[in-house]
Amino acid sequence: MAMNKQEHAQWSSSFGFVLAAVGSAVGLGNIWKFPYMVGESGGSAFVIAYLFCIALVGFPILVAEWLIGRRGQKNPVNTFADVAASQGKSRSWGIVGASGILGGFLILSFYSVIGGWALNYITKIASGEFVGQNGDAVGATFDAMLASAGTLTIWHTVFMVLTAIIVGMGVTSGIEKTAKVLMPLLGLILFVIVGYNVMNGGFGEAVAYLFAPDLSKLTADVMLAALGHAFFTLSIGMGIMIAYGSYLGREVNLLKTARTVVILDTVIALAAGLAIFPIIFSNGLDPASGPGLIFVSLPIAFGSMVAGTIIGTLFFLLITFAAITSSISLLEPTVEFLEERTSMSRTVSTIVASIVIWLLGIAALLSFNLWADFTIMGNGVFDALDKLTSKFILPLTGLAAIIFLGWQMDQRSVQQELGLSNGTWTLWQIISKFVAPIAVVIVFVTTLMG
């Protein structure tokens, strides 16, 4: 939606905002990363830790970013600066908003590469390429894709163009309408795959693996992994929820809306587990096979199961839909910033931001092939971008947001805006002022020492 510089877009409805926020939260982190982290981190032990962490850390930081964004009604940099000034604090808090924008910008550059993998695999599965192939053949196909700079560039480009088109259309015409279409489709595809699994074996084993409590595997490492993932999966610390909050009206109840988003995000993550692990168990595959679980292990199963081509195609459509709903949110903070801080229109801001991100994505994908020997502090470009954002930018930005809300803003006005009674307000302050910040600091320090 094109708008002049004096206007600031608003969501057309609370429902549209919820779907957009869920779309941002539900992405490759739910469909790709969550299942393999469950597999690597003790099954139900990780699930229990994740649920605990998302309630005590993810939820309050999500509310904090929305509240700050709604107060500022501008891009994340101006929002933090203006809200800080209104509280009698330094406008230097705008650095926090800049950090979030940078995080989303960098994440999208390599996220788009993975989104391109998912697009590529739709065509591979649909054409029956994996039918009858063994593990070595499927692994070789994946390795060949990574080794081809041309193939990766084509699919990275297609994914980035799709993202740019949606964001360029605006908040209501692009992001909100896309979320209203893709999120129900994503839920439908998940329902179909889970339903298939109920009828075709491995489902009971998967349910036990995910939900039967096994506290013997609940180690410190599992807790830290769950806390880090809870932080990532809600799209906090990336400027996204601050930008989305800036399009919110005062009539939206932040706590109730955040609760809805957290529940839906968690339900979809667990449903992804029920879509993936029955297929893994019924085909005798290893649930702890790491990041290759989606792109190597599952195609083996799809190539040998009844209706595998159909189910596999639906599955990679699911991954692609989830990736797109997140990628548009990753691009939005940068576009919002350029649109409000320069003379560029929304369309031009989207094109400029997308081209720069696309170029950085080229550098990331080349680290799998032509630039495999080029490293930054021992990491290829792809891994360096991943570690910089996940270990530094995201936790520090999220930590700053919750500290700002709990320690820098007038607490009476925050209580009134959240609509909390005195008893509930005391609990909220304990969590937002102490529990969530301390937990983020623990994760940050531990990852630095690891």
Coordinates of N, CA, C and O in Angstrom, one line a residue, residues 151-266:
T151 N 22.4 -23.2 -9.7 CA 21.1 -23.7 -9.2 C 20.7 -22.9 -7.9 O 19.5 -22.5 -7.8
L152 N 21.6 -22.8 -7.0 CA 21.2 -22.0 -5.8 C 20.9 -20.6 -6.0 O 19.9 -20.1 -5.4
T153 N 21.6 -20.0 -7.0 CA 21.3 -18.6 -7.3 C 19.9 -18.4 -7.9 O 19.1 -17.5 -7.6
I154 N 19.5 -19.3 -8.8 CA 18.2 -19.3 -9.5 C 17.1 -19.3 -8.4 O 16.2 -18.5 -8.4
W155 N 17.2 -20.3 -7.5 CA 16.1 -20.5 -6.6 C 16.1 -19.4 -5.5 O 15.0 -19.0 -5.0
H156 N 17.3 -19.0 -5.1 CA 17.4 -17.9 -4.2 C 16.7 -16.6 -4.8 O 16.0 -15.9 -4.1
T157 N 17.0 -16.4 -6.0 CA 16.4 -15.3 -6.7 C 14.9 -15.3 -6.8 O 14.2 -14.4 -6.5
V158 N 14.4 -16.5 -7.2 CA 12.9 -16.7 -7.2 C 12.3 -16.4 -5.9 O 11.2 -15.7 -5.8
F159 N 12.9 -17.0 -4.8 CA 12.3 -16.8 -3.5 C 12.3 -15.3 -3.1 O 11.4 -14.8 -2.5
M160 N 13.4 -14.6 -3.4 CA 13.6 -13.2 -3.0 C 12.6 -12.3 -3.8 O 12.0 -11.4 -3.2
V161 N 12.4 -12.7 -5.0 CA 11.4 -11.9 -5.9 C 10.0 -12.0 -5.3 O 9.3 -11.1 -5.2
L162 N 9.6 -13.3 -4.9 CA 8.3 -13.5 -4.4 C 8.1 -12.7 -3.1 O 7.1 -12.0 -2.9
T163 N 9.2 -12.7 -2.3 CA 9.1 -11.9 -1.0 C 9.0 -10.4 -1.3 O 8.1 -9.7 -0.7
A164 N 9.8 -9.9 -2.2 CA 9.7 -8.5 -2.5 C 8.4 -8.0 -3.1 O 7.9 -6.9 -2.8
I165 N 7.8 -8.9 -4.0 CA 6.5 -8.5 -4.5 C 5.4 -8.3 -3.5 O 4.7 -7.4 -3.4
I166 N 5.4 -9.3 -2.5 CA 4.4 -9.2 -1.4 C 4.6 -8.0 -0.5 O 3.7 -7.2 -0.2
V167 N 5.9 -7.7 -0.1 CA 6.2 -6.6 0.7 C 5.9 -5.3 0.0 O 5.4 -4.3 0.6
G168 N 6.3 -5.2 -1.3 CA 6.1 -4.0 -2.1 C 4.6 -3.6 -2.2 O 4.3 -2.4 -2.4
M169 N 3.7 -4.6 -2.1 CA 2.3 -4.3 -2.2 C 1.8 -3.6 -0.9 O 0.7 -3.0 -0.9
G170 N 2.5 -3.6 0.2 CA 2.1 -2.9 1.4 C 1.6 -3.8 2.5 O 1.6 -5.0 2.4
V171 N 1.3 -3.1 3.6 CA 0.9 -3.8 4.8 C -0.4 -4.6 4.7 O -0.5 -5.8 4.9
T172 N -1.4 -3.9 4.3 CA -2.8 -4.5 4.2 C -2.9 -5.3 2.9 O -3.4 -6.4 2.8
S173 N -2.5 -4.7 1.8 CA -2.7 -5.3 0.4 C -1.7 -6.5 0.2 O -2.0 -7.4 -0.6
G174 N -0.5 -6.4 0.8 CA 0.5 -7.4 0.6 C 0.7 -8.4 1.8 O 0.3 -9.5 1.7
I175 N 1.2 -7.9 2.9 CA 1.5 -8.8 4.0 C 0.3 -9.4 4.6 O 0.2 -10.6 4.8
E176 N -0.7 -8.6 4.9 CA -1.9 -9.1 5.6 C -2.7 -10.0 4.7 O -3.1 -11.1 5.1
K177 N -2.9 -9.7 3.4 CA -3.7 -10.5 2.5 C -3.0 -11.8 2.3 O -3.6 -12.9 2.2
T178 N -1.7 -11.8 2.1 CA -0.9 -13.0 1.9 C -1.0 -13.9 3.1 O -1.2 -15.1 3.0
A179 N -0.9 -13.3 4.4 CA -1.0 -14.2 5.6 C -2.4 -14.8 5.7 O -2.5 -16.0 6.1
K180 N -3.4 -14.1 5.3 CA -4.8 -14.6 5.3 C -5.0 -15.8 4.4 O -5.9 -16.6 4.6
V181 N -4.2 -15.8 3.3 CA -4.3 -17.0 2.4 C -3.4 -18.1 2.8 O -3.8 -19.3 2.9
L182 N -2.1 -17.8 3.0 CA -1.1 -18.8 3.3 C -1.2 -19.5 4.6 O -1.0 -20.7 4.7
M183 N -1.6 -18.8 5.7 CA -1.7 -19.4 7.0 C -2.7 -20.5 7.0 O -2.5 -21.6 7.5
P184 N -4.0 -20.2 6.5 CA -4.9 -21.3 6.5 C -4.5 -22.5 5.6 O -4.7 -23.7 6.0
L185 N -3.8 -22.2 4.5 CA -3.3 -23.3 3.6 C -2.3 -24.1 4.4 O -2.2 -25.3 4.3
L186 N -1.4 -23.4 5.1 CA -0.3 -24.1 5.8 C -1.0 -25.0 6.9 O -0.6 -26.2 7.0
G187 N -2.0 -24.5 7.6 CA -2.7 -25.4 8.6 C -3.4 -26.6 7.9 O -3.3 -27.7 8.4
L188 N -4.0 -26.3 6.7 CA -4.6 -27.4 6.0 C -3.7 -28.5 5.6 O -3.9 -29.7 5.8
I189 N -2.5 -28.1 5.0 CA -1.5 -29.1 4.6 C -1.0 -29.9 5.8 O -0.8 -31.1 5.7
L190 N -0.7 -29.2 6.9 CA -0.3 -29.9 8.1 C -1.3 -30.9 8.5 O -1.0 -32.0 8.9
F191 N -2.6 -30.5 8.5 CA -3.7 -31.4 8.9 C -3.7 -32.6 8.0 O -3.9 -33.8 8.5
V192 N -3.5 -32.4 6.7 CA -3.6 -33.6 5.8 C -2.4 -34.5 6.0 O -2.6 -35.8 6.1
I193 N -1.2 -34.0 6.3 CA -0.1 -34.9 6.5 C -0.2 -35.6 7.8 O 0.1 -36.8 7.9
V194 N -0.6 -34.9 8.9 CA -0.8 -35.6 10.2 C -1.9 -36.6 10.0 O -1.7 -37.7 10.6
G195 N -3.0 -36.3 9.3 CA -4.0 -37.3 9.1 C -3.5 -38.5 8.4 O -3.9 -39.7 8.7
Y196 N -2.7 -38.3 7.4 CA -2.1 -39.4 6.7 C -1.3 -40.3 7.6 O -1.3 -41.5 7.6
N197 N -0.5 -39.7 8.5 CA 0.4 -40.4 9.5 C -0.5 -41.2 10.4 O -0.1 -42.3 10.8
V198 N -1.6 -40.7 10.9 CA -2.5 -41.4 11.8 C -2.9 -42.8 11.1 O -3.0 -43.8 11.8
M199 N -3.1 -42.8 9.8 CA -3.6 -44.0 9.1 C -2.5 -44.9 8.7 O -2.8 -46.0 8.3
N200 N -1.2 -44.4 8.7 CA -0.2 -45.2 8.0 C 1.0 -45.6 8.9 O 2.1 -45.8 8.4
G201 N 0.8 -45.6 10.2 CA 1.9 -46.2 11.1 C 2.9 -45.1 11.6 O 3.1 -44.1 10.9
G202 N 3.5 -45.5 12.7 CA 4.5 -44.6 13.3 C 4.0 -43.5 14.2 O 4.7 -42.8 14.8
F203 N 2.6 -43.3 14.2 CA 2.1 -42.1 14.8 C 2.2 -42.3 16.4 O 2.5 -41.3 17.0
G204 N 1.8 -43.4 16.9 CA 1.9 -43.7 18.3 C 3.3 -43.5 18.8 O 3.5 -42.9 19.9
E205 N 4.3 -44.0 18.1 CA 5.7 -43.9 18.5 C 6.1 -42.4 18.5 O 6.8 -41.9 19.4
A206 N 5.6 -41.6 17.5 CA 5.9 -40.2 17.5 C 5.3 -39.4 18.6 O 5.9 -38.6 19.2
V207 N 4.1 -39.8 19.0 CA 3.4 -39.1 20.1 C 4.2 -39.3 21.4 O 4.4 -38.4 22.2
A208 N 4.6 -40.6 21.6 CA 5.3 -40.9 22.8 C 6.7 -40.2 22.8 O 7.1 -39.7 23.8
Y209 N 7.3 -40.1 21.7 CA 8.6 -39.5 21.6 C 8.5 -38.0 21.9 O 9.4 -37.4 22.5
L210 N 7.4 -37.3 21.5 CA 7.2 -35.9 21.7 C 6.7 -35.5 23.0 O 7.1 -34.5 23.6
F211 N 5.8 -36.4 23.6 CA 5.0 -36.0 24.7 C 5.2 -36.8 26.0 O 4.8 -36.3 27.1
A212 N 5.7 -38.0 25.9 CA 5.9 -38.8 27.1 C 7.1 -38.3 27.9 O 8.2 -38.3 27.4
P213 N 6.8 -37.7 29.1 CA 7.9 -37.1 29.8 C 9.1 -38.0 30.1 O 8.9 -39.1 30.6
D214 N 10.2 -37.5 29.8 CA 11.5 -38.2 30.1 C 12.5 -37.2 30.6 O 13.4 -36.7 29.9
L215 N 12.3 -36.9 31.9 CA 13.2 -35.8 32.5 C 14.6 -36.2 32.6 O 15.5 -35.4 32.9
S216 N 14.9 -37.5 32.4 CA 16.3 -37.9 32.5 C 17.2 -37.3 31.4 O 18.4 -37.2 31.6
K217 N 16.6 -36.9 30.4 CA 17.3 -36.2 29.3 C 17.2 -34.7 29.3 O 17.8 -34.0 28.4
L218 N 16.7 -34.2 30.4 CA 16.5 -32.7 30.6 C 17.8 -32.1 31.2 O 17.9 -31.9 32.4
T219 N 18.8 -31.9 30.3 CA 20.1 -31.4 30.7 C 20.2 -29.9 30.6 O 19.3 -29.3 30.0
A220 N 21.3 -29.3 31.1 CA 21.5 -27.9 30.9 C 21.6 -27.5 29.4 O 21.1 -26.5 29.0
D221 N 22.2 -28.4 28.7 CA 22.4 -28.1 27.2 C 21.0 -28.1 26.5 O 20.7 -27.3 25.6
V222 N 20.1 -29.0 26.9 CA 18.8 -29.1 26.3 C 18.0 -27.8 26.7 O 17.3 -27.2 25.9
M223 N 18.1 -27.4 28.0 CA 17.4 -26.1 28.4 C 17.9 -24.9 27.6 O 17.1 -24.1 27.2
L224 N 19.2 -24.8 27.4 CA 19.8 -23.7 26.7 C 19.3 -23.7 25.2 O 19.0 -22.7 24.6
A225 N 19.3 -24.9 24.6 CA 18.9 -25.1 23.2 C 17.4 -24.7 23.1 O 17.0 -24.0 22.1
A226 N 16.6 -25.1 24.0 CA 15.2 -24.8 24.0 C 15.0 -23.3 24.2 O 14.1 -22.7 23.5
L227 N 15.7 -22.6 25.1 CA 15.6 -21.2 25.3 C 16.0 -20.4 24.1 O 15.3 -19.5 23.7
G228 N 17.1 -20.8 23.5 CA 17.5 -20.1 22.2 C 16.5 -20.3 21.1 O 16.2 -19.3 20.4
H229 N 15.9 -21.5 21.0 CA 14.9 -21.7 19.9 C 13.6 -20.9 20.2 O 12.9 -20.4 19.3
A230 N 13.2 -20.9 21.5 CA 12.0 -20.2 21.8 C 12.1 -18.7 21.5 O 11.2 -18.0 21.0
F231 N 13.3 -18.2 21.6 CA 13.6 -16.8 21.3 C 13.5 -16.6 19.8 O 12.9 -15.6 19.3
F232 N 14.1 -17.5 19.0 CA 14.1 -17.4 17.6 C 12.8 -17.6 16.9 O 12.4 -16.8 16.0
T233 N 12.0 -18.5 17.4 CA 10.8 -18.9 16.7 C 9.7 -17.9 16.7 O 8.9 -17.8 15.8
L234 N 9.7 -16.9 17.7 CA 8.7 -15.9 17.8 C 9.1 -14.6 17.0 O 8.4 -13.6 17.0
S235 N 10.2 -14.7 16.3 CA 10.7 -13.5 15.5 C 11.0 -12.3 16.4 O 10.8 -11.2 16.0
I236 N 11.5 -12.5 17.6 CA 11.8 -11.4 18.5 C 13.3 -11.1 18.4 O 14.1 -12.0 18.1
G237 N 13.6 -9.8 18.6 CA 15.0 -9.4 18.5 C 15.4 -9.1 17.0 O 16.6 -8.8 16.8
M238 N 14.5 -9.1 16.1 CA 14.8 -8.8 14.7 C 14.2 -7.5 14.1 O 14.2 -7.3 13.0
G239 N 13.5 -6.8 15.0 CA 12.9 -5.6 14.5 C 11.5 -5.8 14.0 O 10.7 -4.9 13.7
I240 N 11.2 -7.1 13.7 CA 9.9 -7.5 13.1 C 8.7 -7.1 13.9 O 7.8 -6.4 13.4
M241 N 8.7 -7.5 15.2 CA 7.5 -7.3 16.0 C 7.4 -5.9 16.4 O 6.3 -5.4 16.7
I242 N 8.5 -5.1 16.4 CA 8.4 -3.7 16.7 C 7.8 -3.0 15.5 O 6.9 -2.2 15.6
A243 N 8.2 -3.4 14.3 CA 7.6 -2.9 13.1 C 6.1 -3.2 13.0 O 5.2 -2.4 12.7
Y244 N 5.8 -4.5 13.2 CA 4.4 -4.9 13.2 C 3.6 -4.2 14.3 O 2.4 -3.9 14.1
G245 N 4.2 -4.0 15.5 CA 3.5 -3.3 16.5 C 3.2 -1.8 16.1 O 2.2 -1.3 16.6
S246 N 4.0 -1.3 15.3 CA 3.8 0.1 14.9 C 2.6 0.3 14.0 O 2.1 1.4 13.8
Y247 N 2.1 -0.8 13.5 CA 0.9 -0.7 12.6 C -0.4 -1.1 13.4 O -1.5 -1.2 12.9
L248 N -0.2 -1.2 14.8 CA -1.3 -1.6 15.6 C -2.1 -0.4 16.2 O -1.5 0.6 16.5
G249 N -3.4 -0.6 16.3 CA -4.3 0.4 16.9 C -4.4 0.2 18.4 O -4.0 -0.9 18.9
R250 N -4.8 1.2 19.1 CA -4.9 1.1 20.6 C -5.9 0.1 21.1 O -5.9 -0.4 22.2
E251 N -6.8 -0.3 20.2 CA -7.9 -1.2 20.6 C -7.5 -2.6 20.7 O -8.2 -3.4 21.3
V252 N -6.3 -3.0 20.2 CA -5.8 -4.4 20.3 C -5.3 -4.7 21.7 O -4.4 -4.0 22.2
N253 N -5.8 -5.7 22.3 CA -5.3 -6.2 23.6 C -4.0 -7.0 23.4 O -4.0 -8.1 22.8
L254 N -2.9 -6.4 23.8 CA -1.6 -7.0 23.5 C -1.4 -8.4 24.2 O -0.9 -9.3 23.6
L255 N -1.8 -8.5 25.4 CA -1.6 -9.8 26.1 C -2.4 -10.9 25.5 O -1.9 -12.0 25.3
K256 N -3.7 -10.6 25.3 CA -4.5 -11.7 24.7 C -4.0 -12.0 23.3 O -4.0 -13.2 22.9
T257 N -3.6 -11.0 22.5 CA -3.1 -11.3 21.2 C -1.8 -12.1 21.2 O -1.7 -13.0 20.4
A258 N -0.9 -11.7 22.1 CA 0.3 -12.4 22.2 C 0.1 -13.9 22.6 O 0.8 -14.8 22.1
R259 N -0.9 -14.1 23.5 CA -1.2 -15.4 24.0 C -1.7 -16.2 22.8 O -1.3 -17.4 22.6
T260 N -2.5 -15.6 21.9 CA -3.0 -16.3 20.7 C -1.9 -16.7 19.8 O -1.8 -17.8 19.3
V261 N -1.0 -15.8 19.6 CA 0.1 -16.0 18.6 C 1.1 -17.1 19.2 O 1.5 -18.0 18.4
V262 N 1.4 -17.0 20.5 CA 2.3 -18.0 21.1 C 1.6 -19.4 21.0 O 2.3 -20.4 20.7
I263 N 0.3 -19.5 21.3 CA -0.3 -20.8 21.3 C -0.3 -21.3 19.9 O 0.0 -22.5 19.6
L264 N -0.7 -20.5 18.9 CA -0.8 -21.0 17.5 C 0.6 -21.4 17.0 O 0.8 -22.4 16.3
D265 N 1.6 -20.6 17.3 CA 3.0 -20.9 16.9 C 3.4 -22.2 17.5 O 4.0 -23.0 16.8
T266 N 3.1 -22.4 18.8 CA 3.5 -23.7 19.4 C 2.8 -24.9 18.9 O 3.4 -25.9 18.6

